[in-house]
Amino acid sequence: MGLDNGIVVRTKEQSQVFGWIQKTVFGASAEPTLVNDESGYKYEYDITYWRKCYGIRSFIFSVYRRNHPDDKIDDRYSYNLTTDDIKDIQWFLHHCVMSEQYYNDQTNSIWEYKDLRPVLEYQVRSLEILIQEIAKQGNNIKVIFYDSY
């Protein structure tokens, strides 16, 4: 099972919006990681991150399998996400934020609800911003779920 997973965004131009998310959610620099993507994406920003949240990981894989039935997921570490995938993930995280019982039943995490809830709240908002930016920018954004192994 993947210990570390999350969602990153790749862009063709630097983005103040995603830089702000990276800085606010992670307390990191707003500067992107430079990447050399074959499709022309140059900048990468962290949007979400989970460590030892196996239920979140499992939910994301179930969304991916349902929405991309012809795409094989074996032996891969990254998966391109669509807006529909992101909306499903946001829905799940929102329910984890809103209900401690749902969180405890679904996340299979080592983290207590009270400790992870503020992070999940930021992530729900980050995904909402991401959905809005995709609607504005379209193909200038690539969204990737990564799994550590």
Coordinates of C-alpha atoms in Angstrom, one line a residue:
M1 CA 0.0 0.0 0.0
G2 CA 1.2 3.5 -0.8
L3 CA 2.3 5.4 2.2
D4 CA 2.4 8.7 0.5
N5 CA 0.0 10.0 -2.2
G6 CA -1.5 13.2 -3.4
I7 CA -2.6 15.4 -6.3
V8 CA -0.3 17.7 -8.2
V9 CA -1.1 20.1 -11.0
R10 CA 1.1 20.8 -13.9
T11 CA 0.8 24.0 -15.9
K12 CA 2.3 25.5 -19.0
E13 CA 2.6 28.9 -17.4
Q14 CA 3.4 29.8 -13.8
S15 CA 0.3 30.2 -11.7
Q16 CA -0.2 32.5 -8.8
V17 CA -3.4 30.6 -7.8
F18 CA -1.7 27.2 -7.5
G19 CA 1.3 28.9 -5.9
W20 CA -1.0 30.3 -3.3
I21 CA -2.6 26.9 -2.7
Q22 CA 0.9 25.3 -2.3
K23 CA 2.0 28.0 0.2
T24 CA -1.3 28.0 2.2
V25 CA -2.0 24.3 2.4
F26 CA 1.6 23.0 2.7
G27 CA 3.4 26.0 4.2
A28 CA 5.9 25.7 1.4
S29 CA 7.2 28.1 -1.1
A30 CA 4.7 29.4 -3.7
E31 CA 7.3 28.6 -6.4
P32 CA 6.6 25.5 -8.5
T33 CA 8.8 22.5 -9.1
L34 CA 10.2 22.7 -12.6
V35 CA 9.3 19.7 -14.8
N36 CA 10.0 18.7 -18.3
D37 CA 6.7 17.1 -19.4
E38 CA 6.5 15.7 -22.9
S39 CA 3.2 17.6 -23.4
G40 CA 4.7 21.0 -22.7
Y41 CA 3.8 21.4 -19.0
K42 CA 6.7 23.1 -17.2
Y43 CA 5.5 23.8 -13.7
E44 CA 4.2 21.5 -10.9
Y45 CA 2.3 22.5 -7.8
D46 CA 1.2 20.4 -4.8
I47 CA -2.5 20.5 -4.3
T48 CA -3.2 17.6 -1.8
Y49 CA -1.1 15.2 0.1
W50 CA -1.9 12.2 2.3
R51 CA 0.4 10.0 4.4
K52 CA -1.0 6.7 5.7
C53 CA -4.6 7.5 4.7
Y54 CA -5.3 4.2 3.0
G55 CA -9.0 4.7 2.7
I56 CA -8.5 7.9 0.8
R57 CA -6.1 6.2 -1.5
S58 CA -8.6 3.3 -2.0
F59 CA -11.4 5.7 -2.7
I60 CA -9.4 7.5 -5.4
F61 CA -8.5 4.3 -7.0
S62 CA -12.1 3.2 -7.0
V63 CA -13.1 6.5 -8.7
Y64 CA -10.3 6.1 -11.2
R65 CA -11.3 2.5 -12.1
R66 CA -15.0 3.5 -12.4
N67 CA -14.3 6.5 -14.6
H68 CA -11.5 4.9 -16.7
P69 CA -12.5 1.3 -17.0
D70 CA -10.2 0.6 -20.0
D71 CA -7.1 2.1 -18.4
K72 CA -4.9 -0.4 -16.7
I73 CA -3.6 0.7 -13.3
D74 CA -1.1 -2.0 -12.5
D75 CA 2.5 -1.1 -12.0
R76 CA 2.0 2.7 -12.3
Y77 CA 2.7 5.5 -9.9
S78 CA 0.7 8.3 -11.5
Y79 CA -2.7 8.8 -13.0
N80 CA -4.1 11.7 -15.0
L81 CA -7.4 12.9 -13.4
T82 CA -10.4 14.4 -15.1
T83 CA -12.7 17.1 -13.7
D84 CA -15.2 14.3 -12.9
D85 CA -12.6 12.4 -10.9
I86 CA -11.7 15.6 -9.0
K87 CA -15.3 16.3 -8.2
D88 CA -15.8 12.7 -6.8
I89 CA -12.6 13.1 -4.7
Q90 CA -13.8 16.4 -3.4
W91 CA -17.2 15.0 -2.5
F92 CA -15.5 12.2 -0.5
L93 CA -13.1 14.6 1.3
H94 CA -16.0 17.0 2.1
H95 CA -17.9 14.1 3.8
C96 CA -14.8 13.2 5.8
V97 CA -14.6 16.8 7.0
M98 CA -18.3 17.0 7.9
S99 CA -18.7 13.8 9.8
E100 CA -16.2 12.3 12.3
Q101 CA -18.0 9.0 12.0
Y102 CA -17.7 9.0 8.2
Y103 CA -14.0 9.9 8.5
N104 CA -13.4 7.1 11.0
D105 CA -15.3 4.6 8.9
Q106 CA -13.8 5.5 5.5
T107 CA -10.2 6.9 5.8
N108 CA -8.4 4.0 7.4
S109 CA -5.8 6.5 8.6
I110 CA -3.4 6.6 11.5
W111 CA -4.4 10.2 12.0
E112 CA -7.1 11.3 14.5
Y113 CA -10.1 13.2 13.0
K114 CA -9.3 16.3 15.0
D115 CA -5.8 16.4 13.7
L116 CA -6.6 15.8 10.0
R117 CA -9.8 17.7 9.7
P118 CA -8.2 21.2 9.2
V119 CA -6.0 19.8 6.5
L120 CA -8.9 18.1 4.7
E121 CA -10.9 21.4 4.9
Y122 CA -8.0 23.1 3.0
Q123 CA -7.9 20.3 0.5
V124 CA -11.7 20.5 -0.2
R125 CA -11.2 24.2 -0.9
S126 CA -8.1 23.6 -3.0
L127 CA -10.0 21.1 -5.2
E128 CA -12.8 23.6 -5.6
I129 CA -10.3 26.2 -6.8
L130 CA -8.7 23.6 -9.1
I131 CA -12.1 22.8 -10.7
Q132 CA -12.7 26.5 -11.3
E133 CA -9.3 26.9 -12.8
I134 CA -9.8 23.9 -15.1
A135 CA -13.0 25.5 -16.3
K136 CA -11.1 28.7 -17.1
Q137 CA -7.9 27.2 -18.5
G138 CA -8.8 23.8 -20.0
N139 CA -5.9 22.0 -21.5
N140 CA -3.3 24.4 -19.9
I141 CA -3.7 22.3 -16.7
K142 CA -2.9 18.6 -16.1
V143 CA -4.0 17.0 -12.9
I144 CA -2.1 13.9 -11.6
F145 CA -2.8 11.6 -8.7
Y146 CA 0.5 10.0 -7.6
D147 CA 0.9 7.0 -5.4
S148 CA 4.2 6.2 -3.7
Y149 CA 4.1 2.5 -4.8

